[in-house]
Each structure stands twice: as C-alpha cells, then as structure tokens.
Amino acid sequence: MRVVSSIRELRAMLKEMRPKTIGFVPTMGYLHEGHLSLVEKAKEMSDVVVMSIFVNPLQFGLNEDLEKYPRDIERDCRLAEAQGVDILFFPPVEEMYPPGSKTIVSVKEITECMCGASRPGHFDGVATVVTKLFNIVQPDYAFFGMKDAQQVAVITQMVRDLNIPVEIVPCPIVREADGLALSSRNVYLSPEERKQALVLSRSLKRAQEMVECGERDATVLRTAIESVIQESPLADIDYIEIRSYPELVPLEELRGDCLIALAVRFGRTRLIDNIMLVASQEDIACSVR
Amino acid sequence: MRVVSSIRELRAMLKEMRPKTIGFVPTMGYLHEGHLSLVEKAKEMSDVVVMSIFVNPLQFGLNEDLEKYPRDIERDCRLAEAQGVDILFFPPVEEMYPPGSKTIVSVKEITECMCGASRPGHFDGVATVVTKLFNIVQPDYAFFGMKDAQQVAVITQMVRDLNIPVEIVPCPIVREADGLALSSRNVYLSPEERKQALVLSRSLKRAQEMVECGERDATVLRTAIESVIQESPLADIDYIEIRSYPELVPLEELRGDCLIALAVRFGRTRLIDNIMLVASQEDIACSVR
C-alpha cells in the first residue's frame, strides 16, 4: 500500500495506473468493519482501490466534534493495508483547503431535513469535499455506507446533477453482534450509554416487524419507535423520520422504497441509524432491502 | 464536424478519441469572431476541439433576456465547422437540467461585486453549468474570452477550489475595427446606440493612456472614464470598477495586475467591456496585458 498526502503525487500515481478501473472509498478514518466492508466491495468491482482519510472541517458545525473526532492514522494504515487498499490518500487540511478557497457545492431541498436540519451546513461541506475528492481521484466507482442514508441520497443527487462521471455504490450497514450500527463515534460512549444505545437498532427492528405484519401508518410506526427509544433514560431523540427514498419526501403512509431514520443523542454523542424497507401496497408483504 | 445533442452520445464519442488532448470552447452560440478566436487557440493547443452551444437558463435573472437571447444554430454550425471545430455539443435544456435538479456550485466573495451585484445568481448559474460541462467533456483545456473578465476569475477560482482537472486558458478580447468589443448582444443595439456604444472602449483607452502617463489614482481614473461615457446621452452607467485581478479587490491606487471594468446600458441592452493593466510601482511605466 502506498500512502500519499499530496494531490499532485496522487494524480501522478493514478495516471500511471489508468486505464485500470479505480474504486474509491472516502472516509474520515478511525476505521471499523463498516469501512472495511466498503473496501471489500471496492476490491470486487475495481482493479485499484483508493481510500481517503480526511476529517473534513467543512462538514462540522461550530459546536460539533471536529477537534475531538477520533483519529489513529497508524492503526488505520495497518487495517487499510491488511484489507487490500492499494493507495491511501491522507491529505493535510491545507492541501484540501488552501487559503482563499471560496467555492461551495450545495444540494438543495433533500439537505434541509433530518441531519441537514440538525446540522446546518453539514451537507454543503460533504458535497464540496466529495466533489473535490472525485475530481482528484477520478474514480470509476465510489463506495458509501448506508448508515449515512441521507448522505448517500445527497451524493447520488449531486453526481447526477453535476454529471460527475462516477458510479455511486451504496453498501449495507454493518452492525455489532448486538445490533449497534458501527460508527467511529461509538468510541465516545460510556459503558452505560453503549448498553442503552441498543434502543436505536431495537426500535428499528420493532418498526420493521410491524411493517412486515402490515402496518403502513407512519404515525403509528413513529410512536412505536419512540416508545422503544424512551426505554433508555439516557436517550435524547433528535429525530425519527419516515420518508421516501431517495427523494426524502415525508410519508404519512408507507409505500415503495421507504427510509426509517433516527438520530439520538447520548450525552454529547449523537448517533444515527436507519432501515430501508420496500412497502408494497398490493398485499401487505414487505421485504428488507 | 459532428453535431451531438445527447450527453451519453458525446461521452461515447470522446471516449473513442482519448488519449488525444481535448480543447473545449463553451459558448451560448450566436457566434462571432470572439468565439472563433477561442476555437483558433483551442486548435493550436489540442488535438480535438469541442464547442458547446447552450443558452443556460440558470445564469439569467427573471427580468433578463433569456427568451430573446439571439440564436441561429444553422449559421453557428457553418461558422464552427469552417473554423475547424470537431464536435459541436448542442443539448436541449432538459438534457442539461432534467426535472428535479437540485445542485448549485457557488463561488463566494468575488461573485458579489460588479456583474454579480447587478445580476444576482448569475455566477451561480455560470459556475454550475461550467462544472457540468467540464464533467461531461472532461477537457484538457478550456478557453474563455477576457471580455467576461469576472467570469474568467470566477471559473479559475472554481477550478482551483474544486480541483477540476482542466487548464483554463483566458483569451484576449476581440474588437470591431472601431473598438467595440464583440458580443452576441451587440445585435440588440439600434444604429444610434451602436454608434454611441463606442464610448465604452474609448473611455477605457483614455484610462489606459492616463495610466501610461503615470496616473495611479483610481478615483481620478474613474472620473475620467465617467466623463467620456457621459458624452453619450443614451449611456446609463451600471458600474465602473477598478480592481486587482484575479482577486477583484477594489483599488484606490493601481498596483500590479489591475482590471478596469465597465457595464453600461443602452436602452434595454447591457454591454460590458474592460481592460487589464499591469501597473508597476517602481517607475511609472505600465504595459497592457
């Protein structure tokens, strides 16, 4: 595995490798099995796998956890190399945002709800850095985890709107054995918070079962989710949303591709989780995507 | 010359041609010698020349001239072919902006002054469509006329900020024998307006002579320009600006690369013109760029 921090060097390296297909896994580092599953998928689909590790300041709000976001580049290098990453791009902030940067990529509407409502400017930061990374790496495929379902919707929309020549490959959420969705931020949790954080996946599982049994009413489902989460005294609900996917239109009644998404705070740690369902209307059958 | 209106077809065509170098001339059509000079430069620098003709609705304001913007695709085809364009990309609006488009590219600060102040949203429209065209054509070089000096500054900034892999080549303003800068909008002018429109280039010429004679005071220069323009009773000044280039910082005293730029209305027609000067401070010599 080659580790490179300069854009110019990375470009030169990639130029040599074309026309091999390039698979790209953008991350903020502090790698876990979720990231590694993206690498695995990238290896299946492409000749060369490029991973980036960049904690993007532009996507953090003023009172968010930019400073304390967990970092361990040595461990990340070992994990990435063991998983078969060919090139690790690890740029310093000033390489990505030299002084005088003035350009923002902004996706409207679908960034105003859910995490976009709780984190103003977050998705502008995501869209801008991902556009930059795509222009630097020029990958054939880019791999994103569905834990950030709204992020996947935003990036897919942006790629379509700006005609970026890349195929976005959404990959399934990876969970701990007990159901907790993997996240670099899980490391913030105290042992008690970690235990109570299981209400997220449990509440989604409960909603899924209800949908499988024929429930289509979003209010009923939201209430059921809420009551499961409230079993945890430490949980502070940010949002529970039931929306069409990928349009993110709020649903009163489940129909077609649906996203049930949560954001819940435990102390200062904000966790997200979601489930994608396909709700058919003909009969009450429902399958998990 | 091949004429293509679909993005997919254009991409397939260009894919066959790589790794030849691609020069790109984006236009809104109604071609004149200014556009053709860009093609000439493109032919010097690249193996394949792609021109686009697209009157981009996103860069027109609500009360602007989108509907009546001059169009003559047959004449444009003849001129482009005669000049040696290899591929003419002429997409319909719905090919560039399919229903549900939500993404905007926005360059901050340097878009807030001059034409950006008079035409709110204009440069967002320009930055967005140029990003799209760059992603579609993936050119090695792109050629822009310096008549739209602010546009060149904005696009150069955007390319740098978003790491777009293209080299922007600014090309000199082309003028009629009597000094009027070529513009598709000149066709709007009545014979009397056309005659009086010469005050634009004349006022810039006057400013240039003053700078060559040692004048460095922006207020003095602006007053001189204003008085030349006011010789035309039909002229209605939108702005006269003296700024550093490409940063577009207002100057009280000329120093280094300077842009003197004008926008003036004649009836409902808004014309722009400018001159770039390098003002040295050591002696009072000054050269036209």
XYZ file of C-alpha atoms in Angstrom:
578
model
C 0.000 0.000 0.000
C 1.251 3.438 -0.912
C 0.424 6.356 1.386
C 0.312 9.783 -0.209
C -0.594 13.182 1.174
C -0.161 15.437 -1.852
C -2.784 15.846 -4.573
C -0.152 16.202 -7.244
C 1.587 12.977 -6.217
C -1.679 11.074 -6.015
C -2.647 12.235 -9.505
C 0.706 11.196 -10.933
C 0.349 7.779 -9.285
C -3.164 7.256 -10.632
C -2.221 8.450 -14.107
C 0.275 5.589 -14.339
C -2.420 3.090 -13.398
C -5.121 4.042 -15.892
C -6.968 2.634 -17.775
C -7.325 0.221 -14.857
C -10.656 0.792 -13.087
C -10.417 2.741 -9.870
C -12.621 2.122 -6.846
C -12.719 4.866 -4.245
C -13.600 4.677 -0.550
C -13.725 8.153 1.028
C -13.568 8.065 4.843
C -12.820 10.224 7.864
C -10.606 7.461 9.259
C -10.741 5.677 12.626
C -11.649 2.683 10.553
C -14.073 -0.021 11.601
C -15.650 -3.043 9.937
C -18.112 -0.774 8.137
C -15.290 0.950 6.269
C -13.580 -2.358 5.635
C -16.742 -3.762 4.066
C -16.629 -0.850 1.605
C -13.055 -1.778 0.720
C -14.115 -5.366 0.190
C -16.852 -4.293 -2.212
C -14.416 -1.917 -3.953
C -11.946 -4.768 -4.468
C -14.666 -6.890 -6.033
C -15.610 -4.181 -8.524
C -12.341 -2.432 -9.405
C -8.672 -3.048 -10.234
C -7.221 -0.413 -7.927
C -8.668 0.631 -4.572
C -8.020 4.154 -3.302
C -9.075 5.092 0.227
C -9.008 8.653 1.506
C -8.791 9.574 5.170
C -9.707 13.195 5.732
C -11.573 14.669 8.682
C -13.283 17.388 6.665
C -13.616 20.574 8.744
C -16.182 21.981 6.294
C -18.806 19.420 7.308
C -18.559 20.096 11.049
C -20.634 22.820 12.708
C -19.124 25.330 15.128
C -20.146 23.415 18.251
C -19.545 19.953 16.862
C -16.800 17.422 17.499
C -14.199 18.362 14.854
C -11.391 18.740 17.406
C -12.085 15.559 19.306
C -13.143 13.400 16.337
C -11.230 10.143 16.928
C -8.028 9.740 14.911
C -5.470 6.934 14.740
C -3.683 7.035 11.425
C -1.183 4.282 12.280
C -3.897 1.818 13.136
C -5.867 2.944 10.058
C -2.825 2.287 7.832
C -2.466 -1.241 9.207
C -6.176 -2.003 8.753
C -6.358 -0.497 5.262
C -3.278 -2.344 4.091
C -4.494 -5.654 5.557
C -7.821 -5.188 3.781
C -6.067 -4.668 0.430
C -6.230 -0.895 -0.115
C -3.723 -0.008 -2.852
C -3.384 3.720 -2.260
C -4.193 5.620 0.922
C -4.706 9.350 0.388
C -4.199 11.225 3.652
C -4.027 14.954 2.898
C -3.489 17.690 5.475
C -6.262 20.294 5.758
C -4.272 22.971 3.896
C -3.814 20.612 0.946
C -7.581 20.286 0.600
C -8.448 23.862 1.548
C -5.630 26.214 0.644
C -6.094 29.788 1.906
C -8.625 31.729 -0.154
C -10.924 28.804 -1.031
C -14.326 30.251 -1.960
C -16.362 27.521 -3.685
C -19.248 25.548 -2.217
C -21.285 22.761 -3.781
C -24.804 22.798 -2.423
C -27.610 20.301 -2.928
C -30.979 21.891 -2.171
C -34.186 20.502 -0.613
C -33.076 16.985 0.389
C -30.402 18.532 2.636
C -32.857 20.636 4.605
C -34.433 17.824 6.623
C -33.154 15.181 9.074
C -29.390 15.533 9.661
C -29.396 18.651 7.487
C -31.888 20.332 9.825
C -29.886 19.353 12.928
C -26.527 20.184 11.369
C -26.831 23.339 9.205
C -24.159 23.477 6.515
C -23.150 19.853 7.082
C -24.197 18.603 3.653
C -22.668 21.585 1.846
C -19.412 20.507 3.478
C -19.961 16.900 2.438
C -20.940 17.781 -1.150
C -17.971 20.124 -1.531
C -15.324 17.743 -0.215
C -16.733 14.778 -2.130
C -16.736 16.803 -5.372
C -13.103 17.717 -4.704
C -12.132 14.129 -3.919
C -13.914 12.855 -7.031
C -12.046 15.402 -9.147
C -8.748 14.411 -7.560
C -9.181 10.633 -7.721
C -11.469 10.435 -10.809
C -12.739 7.024 -9.738
C -14.962 4.711 -11.746
C -16.831 3.673 -8.598
C -17.228 5.256 -5.174
C -18.458 3.315 -2.142
C -20.580 4.755 0.657
C -22.174 3.103 3.673
C -25.941 3.240 4.018
C -25.659 4.157 7.703
C -25.495 7.692 6.369
C -28.518 7.138 4.117
C -29.199 10.824 3.657
C -25.562 11.363 2.679
C -25.894 8.650 0.029
C -29.055 10.316 -1.302
C -27.331 13.717 -1.388
C -24.217 12.438 -3.137
C -26.212 10.425 -5.662
C -28.282 13.524 -6.443
C -25.152 15.669 -6.767
C -23.432 13.190 -9.077
C -26.499 13.130 -11.290
C -26.984 16.916 -11.268
C -23.341 17.780 -11.943
C -22.802 14.914 -14.426
C -19.857 13.635 -12.406
C -18.531 10.566 -14.235
C -18.608 8.140 -11.299
C -20.942 5.373 -10.202
C -22.063 5.592 -6.578
C -22.276 2.185 -4.893
C -24.308 2.193 -1.658
C -23.256 -0.577 0.758
C -25.225 -2.126 3.628
C -24.895 -1.007 7.244
C -22.503 -3.158 9.274
C -23.588 -3.832 12.861
C -22.065 -5.224 16.042
C -23.347 -8.661 17.047
C -25.830 -6.968 19.417
C -27.207 -4.714 16.670
C -25.424 -1.376 17.219
C -24.540 0.172 13.850
C -20.791 0.657 13.541
C -19.611 4.264 13.787
C -16.327 5.917 14.619
C -18.294 7.954 17.147
C -19.277 4.851 19.161
C -15.947 5.262 20.916
C -17.355 8.334 22.681
C -19.966 6.227 24.516
C -19.621 5.365 28.204
C -20.276 1.693 29.009
C -23.782 2.593 30.205
C -24.520 4.708 27.110
C -23.158 1.913 24.909
C -25.613 -0.505 26.514
C -28.581 1.855 26.172
C -27.634 2.763 22.582
C -29.096 -0.589 21.563
C -32.534 1.054 21.616
C -31.761 2.513 18.176
C -31.460 -0.768 16.326
C -34.100 -2.365 18.551
C -36.642 0.337 17.735
C -35.954 -0.018 14.018
C -36.298 -3.790 14.262
C -39.628 -3.304 16.028
C -40.821 -0.982 13.225
C -39.706 -3.478 10.613
C -41.670 -6.256 12.270
C -44.759 -4.052 12.389
C -44.415 -3.237 8.692
C -43.960 -6.932 7.932
C -47.211 -7.525 9.777
C -48.968 -4.969 7.579
C -48.631 -1.665 9.414
C -48.345 1.221 6.922
C -49.228 4.214 9.087
C -46.153 6.376 9.686
C -47.548 7.955 12.865
C -48.209 4.552 14.418
C -44.706 3.401 13.481
C -43.092 6.575 14.777
C -44.899 6.244 18.083
C -43.765 2.640 18.417
C -40.151 3.611 17.692
C -40.352 6.468 20.163
C -41.632 4.234 22.918
C -38.789 1.744 22.414
C -36.204 4.543 22.497
C -37.765 6.004 25.622
C -36.955 2.766 27.435
C -33.462 4.280 27.601
C -33.351 7.099 30.161
C -30.142 8.455 28.614
C -31.567 8.724 25.077
C -32.476 12.182 23.787
C -34.283 11.928 20.442
C -33.144 14.354 17.730
C -35.441 12.998 15.016
C -37.432 9.958 13.938
C -38.275 10.268 10.256
C -40.155 8.097 7.785
C -39.533 9.227 4.234
C -39.471 8.034 0.638
C -36.046 7.117 -0.641
C -34.086 8.654 -2.287
C -36.412 11.684 -2.645
C -36.732 12.055 1.162
C -40.362 13.157 0.965
C -42.156 12.678 4.344
C -44.653 9.802 4.220
C -47.910 9.515 6.096
C -48.347 6.038 4.744
C -45.509 3.704 3.738
C -45.346 2.996 0.021
C -42.475 1.829 -2.197
C -38.882 2.469 -1.096
C -39.024 3.877 2.411
C -36.369 5.050 4.819
C -36.930 4.992 8.546
C -34.133 7.049 10.070
C -33.199 8.100 13.587
C -30.821 10.456 15.278
C -30.498 10.140 19.042
C -28.141 11.820 21.469
C -26.496 10.046 24.399
C -24.833 12.776 26.405
C -22.788 14.730 23.858
C -22.683 11.842 21.402
C -25.126 11.918 18.532
C -25.813 8.529 16.929
C -27.739 7.805 13.743
C -29.259 4.607 12.405
C -31.805 3.664 9.784
C -33.547 0.901 7.946
C -34.669 0.750 4.329
C -37.933 -1.029 3.600
C -39.846 -1.740 0.436
C -43.515 -1.461 1.348
C -45.758 -2.987 -1.258
C -49.353 -1.828 -1.484
C -50.851 -4.784 -3.363
C -50.514 -7.134 -0.441
C -49.058 -6.408 2.930
C -45.819 -8.257 2.264
C -42.711 -6.250 2.910
C -39.085 -7.039 2.383
C -35.951 -5.528 3.820
C -33.703 -4.060 1.193
C -17.816 18.284 -37.737
C -20.123 16.096 -35.703
C -23.121 17.670 -34.006
C -24.442 15.922 -30.920
C -27.206 16.822 -28.500
C -27.085 13.929 -26.031
C -24.620 13.707 -23.155
C -24.369 9.942 -23.491
C -23.536 10.158 -27.201
C -20.986 12.902 -26.652
C -19.273 10.866 -23.933
C -19.117 7.793 -26.172
C -17.654 9.888 -28.977
C -14.998 11.428 -26.730
C -14.110 8.092 -25.158
C -13.066 6.807 -28.589
C -10.812 9.802 -29.091
C -8.811 9.693 -25.869
C -5.945 9.914 -25.033
C -5.918 12.708 -27.606
C -5.967 16.092 -25.870
C -9.323 17.810 -25.833
C -9.791 21.576 -26.079
C -13.183 22.908 -25.051
C -14.906 26.154 -26.039
C -18.172 26.633 -24.107
C -20.466 29.249 -25.682
C -24.067 30.430 -25.742
C -23.956 30.472 -29.548
C -24.741 33.292 -31.964
C -21.059 33.058 -32.763
C -18.827 35.989 -33.608
C -15.113 36.499 -34.188
C -14.538 36.445 -30.418
C -15.774 32.859 -30.200
C -13.860 31.925 -33.333
C -10.629 33.249 -31.823
C -11.178 30.844 -28.917
C -11.520 27.977 -31.390
C -8.319 29.061 -33.094
C -6.457 28.999 -29.787
C -8.042 25.643 -28.931
C -6.838 24.196 -32.223
C -3.296 25.361 -31.509
C -3.259 23.690 -28.096
C -5.282 20.479 -28.507
C -5.915 17.540 -30.831
C -9.709 17.646 -30.700
C -11.828 20.786 -30.344
C -15.256 20.538 -28.731
C -17.569 23.538 -28.746
C -20.779 23.685 -26.765
C -23.701 25.931 -27.614
C -26.105 26.211 -24.713
C -28.103 29.241 -23.648
C -28.015 28.440 -19.960
C -31.279 29.478 -18.275
C -29.673 29.202 -14.830
C -27.446 32.231 -15.429
C -30.261 34.562 -16.500
C -32.227 36.602 -13.977
C -36.018 36.775 -14.012
C -36.164 40.064 -15.906
C -33.247 39.361 -18.194
C -33.065 38.496 -21.873
C -33.202 34.662 -21.798
C -36.179 34.486 -24.177
C -34.856 36.939 -26.718
C -31.177 35.998 -26.475
C -30.126 35.785 -30.164
C -29.987 32.271 -31.598
C -29.068 30.971 -35.071
C -27.891 27.394 -34.829
C -27.576 26.863 -38.584
C -25.275 29.822 -39.014
C -23.370 28.744 -35.868
C -22.864 25.256 -37.344
C -21.452 26.690 -40.551
C -19.102 29.037 -38.699
C -17.941 26.394 -36.217
C -17.282 23.858 -38.950
C -15.406 26.387 -41.091
C -13.264 27.290 -38.083
C -12.344 23.639 -37.528
C -14.492 22.596 -34.561
C -14.509 18.775 -34.429
C -17.548 18.210 -32.216
C -20.408 20.619 -31.585
C -22.400 19.825 -28.444
C -25.846 21.393 -28.629
C -28.006 19.978 -25.824
C -31.635 20.889 -25.173
C -32.406 22.436 -21.778
C -33.958 19.223 -20.395
C -30.754 17.309 -21.239
C -28.733 19.692 -19.077
C -31.370 20.231 -16.376
C -33.631 17.199 -16.068
C -36.606 17.676 -13.752
C -35.608 17.561 -10.080
C -32.134 19.072 -10.430
C -31.102 20.416 -7.019
C -27.362 21.152 -7.064
C -25.697 24.553 -7.287
C -21.997 25.389 -7.438
C -21.353 28.731 -5.799
C -18.161 30.786 -5.696
C -18.284 33.281 -2.837
C -16.908 36.837 -2.470
C -15.604 37.518 -5.998
C -19.132 36.974 -7.347
C -20.704 39.602 -5.117
C -19.335 42.671 -6.909
C -19.564 44.052 -10.458
C -21.741 41.863 -12.698
C -22.551 39.700 -9.688
C -24.053 42.698 -7.873
C -26.108 43.728 -10.917
C -27.128 40.171 -11.785
C -27.857 38.211 -8.565
C -27.464 34.461 -9.066
C -25.764 34.925 -12.439
C -22.419 33.477 -11.404
C -24.004 30.546 -9.543
C -25.614 29.708 -12.882
C -22.314 30.075 -14.694
C -20.336 28.026 -12.151
C -22.960 25.273 -12.129
C -23.249 24.888 -15.896
C -19.486 25.101 -16.426
C -18.915 22.402 -13.782
C -21.463 20.223 -15.574
C -19.914 20.852 -18.990
C -16.431 20.123 -17.645
C -17.674 16.843 -16.181
C -19.340 15.922 -19.457
C -16.488 16.870 -21.805
C -13.546 16.284 -19.414
C -11.326 18.604 -21.461
C -7.614 19.160 -21.004
C -8.012 22.863 -21.783
C -10.975 25.227 -21.721
C -10.961 28.588 -23.481
C -12.739 31.717 -22.249
C -12.748 35.259 -23.582
C -11.489 38.032 -21.337
C -14.421 40.261 -22.250
C -16.087 38.475 -19.343
C -13.093 39.053 -17.088
C -15.034 38.422 -13.895
C -16.330 35.157 -15.331
C -12.760 34.073 -16.057
C -11.766 34.953 -12.481
C -14.749 33.022 -11.086
C -14.139 29.932 -13.202
C -10.411 29.919 -12.492
C -11.183 30.132 -8.759
C -13.758 27.346 -9.001
C -11.415 25.049 -10.925
C -8.738 25.583 -8.295
C -11.124 25.165 -5.339
C -12.848 22.033 -6.669
C -9.629 20.504 -8.087
C -11.216 20.200 -11.518
C -8.581 18.631 -13.797
C -8.661 21.242 -16.571
C -6.468 24.171 -17.522
C -8.331 27.448 -18.052
C -6.938 29.476 -20.965
C -8.042 33.126 -20.939
C -8.053 34.683 -24.439
C -7.905 38.366 -25.415
C -10.978 40.483 -26.180
C -11.748 40.718 -29.889
C -12.984 44.135 -31.065
C -14.612 45.625 -34.148
C -12.332 47.900 -36.199
C -13.839 50.896 -34.390
C -13.158 49.451 -30.932
C -16.495 47.931 -29.847
C -15.900 44.641 -28.022
C -17.636 41.787 -29.825
C -20.717 40.421 -28.073
C -23.740 38.459 -29.200
C -25.800 41.184 -27.522
C -24.483 43.891 -29.887
C -27.228 42.792 -32.271
C -29.768 44.361 -29.895
C -28.360 47.854 -30.482
C -30.135 50.401 -32.698
C -27.852 52.161 -35.190
C -27.685 55.203 -32.908
C -26.956 53.069 -29.810
C -24.319 51.169 -31.781
C -22.608 54.463 -32.596
C -22.745 55.741 -29.029
C -21.584 52.385 -27.601
C -18.091 53.343 -28.715
C -17.788 55.368 -25.506
C -17.028 52.114 -23.658
C -13.817 51.270 -25.482
C -12.952 54.962 -25.841
C -13.212 55.557 -22.108
C -11.032 52.531 -21.374
C -8.486 53.701 -23.919
C -8.458 57.095 -22.224
C -7.849 55.449 -18.833
C -5.069 53.357 -20.300
C -3.336 56.427 -21.690
C -3.584 58.154 -18.322
C -2.067 55.137 -16.575
C 0.698 55.029 -19.161
C 1.383 58.659 -18.321
C 1.696 57.792 -14.646
C -1.786 58.196 -13.204
C -2.380 55.664 -10.416
C -5.323 57.203 -8.562
C -8.460 55.090 -9.115
C -10.843 57.959 -8.349
C -9.187 60.190 -10.928
C -9.335 57.393 -13.500
C -12.939 56.564 -12.724
C -13.943 60.219 -13.098
C -12.182 60.403 -16.456
C -13.934 57.245 -17.663
C -17.256 58.560 -16.443
C -16.869 61.819 -18.297
C -16.079 60.025 -21.575
C -19.117 57.772 -21.166
C -21.324 60.751 -20.378
C -20.566 62.122 -23.833
C -23.168 59.576 -24.928
C -26.664 60.748 -23.957
C -28.016 57.192 -24.345
C -25.471 55.607 -21.968
C -26.667 54.622 -18.498
C -23.718 53.530 -16.338
C -24.200 50.343 -14.297
C -20.681 50.271 -12.855
C -17.130 51.468 -13.404
C -14.762 49.358 -11.305
C -11.029 49.346 -10.783
C -9.912 46.177 -9.034
C -6.978 43.847 -8.572
C -7.037 40.796 -10.807
C -7.923 37.990 -10.289
C -8.753 38.723 -6.607
C -11.157 41.546 -7.570
C -10.261 43.640 -4.530
C -11.205 47.315 -5.065
C -8.125 49.511 -5.543
C -7.690 53.112 -4.506
C -4.327 53.162 -6.206
C -3.339 50.995 -9.169
C -0.689 48.409 -8.380
C 0.215 45.137 -10.094
C -2.397 43.359 -12.210
C -5.411 45.646 -12.440
C -8.768 45.292 -14.103
C -10.739 48.333 -15.197
C -14.217 47.090 -15.997
C -17.444 48.735 -17.124
C -21.075 47.844 -17.540
C -23.253 50.343 -19.351
C -26.862 50.137 -20.513
C -28.104 51.442 -23.834
C -31.853 51.184 -23.654
C -32.521 47.600 -22.557
C -29.125 46.367 -23.747
C -26.402 45.981 -21.141
C -22.864 45.996 -22.522
C -19.645 45.218 -20.685
C -16.035 45.921 -21.532
C -12.743 46.007 -19.688
C -9.033 46.444 -19.893
C -6.273 44.686 -17.964
C -3.254 46.734 -16.990
C -0.061 45.923 -15.157
C 0.754 48.990 -13.106
C 4.303 48.958 -11.838
C 5.155 50.970 -8.763
C 8.928 51.247 -9.230
C 8.646 53.596 -12.188
C 5.511 54.857 -13.823
C 5.780 52.557 -16.813
C 2.721 50.476 -17.492
C 2.040 47.815 -20.045
C -1.164 46.417 -21.425
C -1.519 42.733 -20.784
